[in-house]
Amino acid sequence: MKFRLAILAVSAGALSACTTASIASNPLQARWNGKSAGAFFAAYGPPISDNGGTQYTWRGGYSGGKRCVVELSVNKDYSIKSIRAITDHVDPKGGPSHCEKTLDAG
């Protein structure tokens, strides 16, 4: 019995070392987490604000009175570690949101 518990403890320890940096909880994160912030800004335009080189606010996607505002956090290597919509418009039919459509995540 002690042997089984020891094996279980070792296995749990080994598996805990195999975690990812961040798990995507929405389509924007699934599309952009881990990608280059440079590629994002090259495709969609520069940020409207920069908080010390690790946090950016981007605004765009103007269409039919709608706009998209997202906040990006980046790592030292300038890869996106998180992205979240600050201003978005939900599709009343249950489809992708305005930001998801604008940023190729829907």
Tab-separated table of C-alpha atoms in Angstrom:
chain	number	residue	atom	x	y	z
A	1	MET	CA	0.000	0.000	0.000
A	2	LYS	CA	2.832	2.410	0.841
A	3	PHE	CA	4.456	1.565	-2.479
A	4	ARG	CA	1.279	2.540	-4.355
A	5	LEU	CA	1.091	5.856	-2.508
A	6	ALA	CA	4.739	6.537	-3.297
A	7	ILE	CA	4.155	5.820	-7.001
A	8	LEU	CA	1.064	8.054	-6.970
A	9	ALA	CA	3.007	10.896	-5.327
A	10	VAL	CA	5.857	10.645	-7.844
A	11	SER	CA	3.412	10.533	-10.761
A	12	ALA	CA	1.525	13.572	-9.457
A	13	GLY	CA	4.778	15.478	-9.072
A	14	ALA	CA	5.875	14.613	-12.589
A	15	LEU	CA	2.529	15.626	-14.075
A	16	SER	CA	2.497	18.938	-12.223
A	17	ALA	CA	5.692	19.898	-14.058
A	18	CYS	CA	3.841	19.537	-17.381
A	19	THR	CA	1.495	22.492	-17.041
A	20	THR	CA	1.081	25.184	-19.680
A	21	ALA	CA	1.701	28.866	-19.028
A	22	SER	CA	-1.924	29.812	-19.631
A	23	ILE	CA	-4.991	27.937	-20.718
A	24	ALA	CA	-7.220	29.611	-23.269
A	25	SER	CA	-10.623	30.349	-21.804
A	26	ASN	CA	-12.087	32.139	-24.823
A	27	PRO	CA	-11.589	32.291	-28.609
A	28	LEU	CA	-9.365	35.388	-28.424
A	29	GLN	CA	-6.963	33.638	-26.083
A	30	ALA	CA	-7.081	30.452	-28.137
A	31	ARG	CA	-6.134	32.443	-31.257
A	32	TRP	CA	-3.524	34.827	-29.832
A	33	ASN	CA	-1.903	33.454	-26.650
A	34	GLY	CA	1.717	32.576	-27.419
A	35	LYS	CA	1.767	34.511	-30.697
A	36	SER	CA	3.974	37.539	-31.326
A	37	ALA	CA	2.553	40.900	-30.284
A	38	GLY	CA	4.488	42.308	-33.248
A	39	ALA	CA	2.473	40.127	-35.626
A	40	PHE	CA	-0.750	41.253	-33.916
A	41	PHE	CA	0.108	44.963	-34.232
A	42	ALA	CA	1.404	44.534	-37.796
A	43	ALA	CA	-1.916	42.968	-38.798
A	44	TYR	CA	-4.293	45.249	-36.873
A	45	GLY	CA	-2.437	48.493	-36.196
A	46	PRO	CA	-0.509	49.971	-33.277
A	47	PRO	CA	-1.761	50.018	-29.690
A	48	ILE	CA	-3.420	53.132	-28.280
A	49	SER	CA	-1.523	52.800	-25.010
A	50	ASP	CA	1.565	51.102	-23.630
A	51	ASN	CA	2.041	50.456	-19.922
A	52	GLY	CA	5.780	49.947	-19.606
A	53	GLY	CA	6.220	47.533	-22.491
A	54	THR	CA	4.334	44.606	-20.942
A	55	GLN	CA	0.705	45.698	-21.191
A	56	TYR	CA	-0.966	47.240	-24.230
A	57	THR	CA	-4.431	48.478	-25.118
A	58	TRP	CA	-5.557	48.167	-28.731
A	59	ARG	CA	-8.681	49.629	-30.323
A	60	GLY	CA	-10.097	49.029	-33.784
A	61	GLY	CA	-12.649	47.081	-35.746
A	62	TYR	CA	-14.927	50.055	-36.331
A	63	SER	CA	-17.990	48.791	-38.167
A	64	GLY	CA	-21.644	49.760	-37.954
A	65	GLY	CA	-21.126	51.792	-34.789
A	66	LYS	CA	-19.249	48.923	-33.129
A	67	ARG	CA	-15.664	48.880	-31.981
A	68	CYS	CA	-13.339	46.442	-30.317
A	69	VAL	CA	-10.973	47.272	-27.450
A	70	VAL	CA	-8.635	44.604	-26.086
A	71	GLU	CA	-5.894	44.523	-23.486
A	72	LEU	CA	-2.789	42.457	-24.216
A	73	SER	CA	-0.146	41.356	-21.727
A	74	VAL	CA	3.158	40.250	-23.193
A	75	ASN	CA	6.202	38.319	-21.995
A	76	LYS	CA	9.787	39.551	-22.186
A	77	ASP	CA	10.098	37.880	-25.598
A	78	TYR	CA	7.114	39.992	-26.806
A	79	SER	CA	4.786	36.997	-27.090
A	80	ILE	CA	1.195	37.460	-25.972
A	81	LYS	CA	0.566	35.799	-22.621
A	82	SER	CA	-3.027	37.025	-22.265
A	83	ILE	CA	-5.598	38.959	-24.229
A	84	ARG	CA	-9.010	40.089	-23.057
A	85	ALA	CA	-11.782	42.145	-24.554
A	86	ILE	CA	-12.544	45.371	-22.712
A	87	THR	CA	-15.168	46.647	-25.157
A	88	ASP	CA	-16.947	44.084	-27.295
A	89	HIS	CA	-20.365	43.406	-28.799
A	90	VAL	CA	-22.002	40.005	-28.396
A	91	ASP	CA	-23.718	38.499	-31.428
A	92	PRO	CA	-27.415	38.238	-30.511
A	93	LYS	CA	-27.642	35.043	-32.572
A	94	GLY	CA	-24.937	33.358	-30.495
A	95	GLY	CA	-22.148	33.635	-33.048
A	96	PRO	CA	-18.677	35.089	-32.558
A	97	SER	CA	-18.472	38.484	-30.867
A	98	HIS	CA	-17.384	41.587	-32.751
A	99	CYS	CA	-13.817	41.355	-31.365
A	100	GLU	CA	-13.622	37.665	-32.221
A	101	LYS	CA	-14.612	38.415	-35.827
A	102	THR	CA	-12.318	41.442	-36.055
A	103	LEU	CA	-9.286	39.595	-34.687
A	104	ASP	CA	-9.785	36.329	-36.629
A	105	ALA	CA	-10.748	34.361	-33.526
A	106	GLY	CA	-14.324	33.486	-34.386
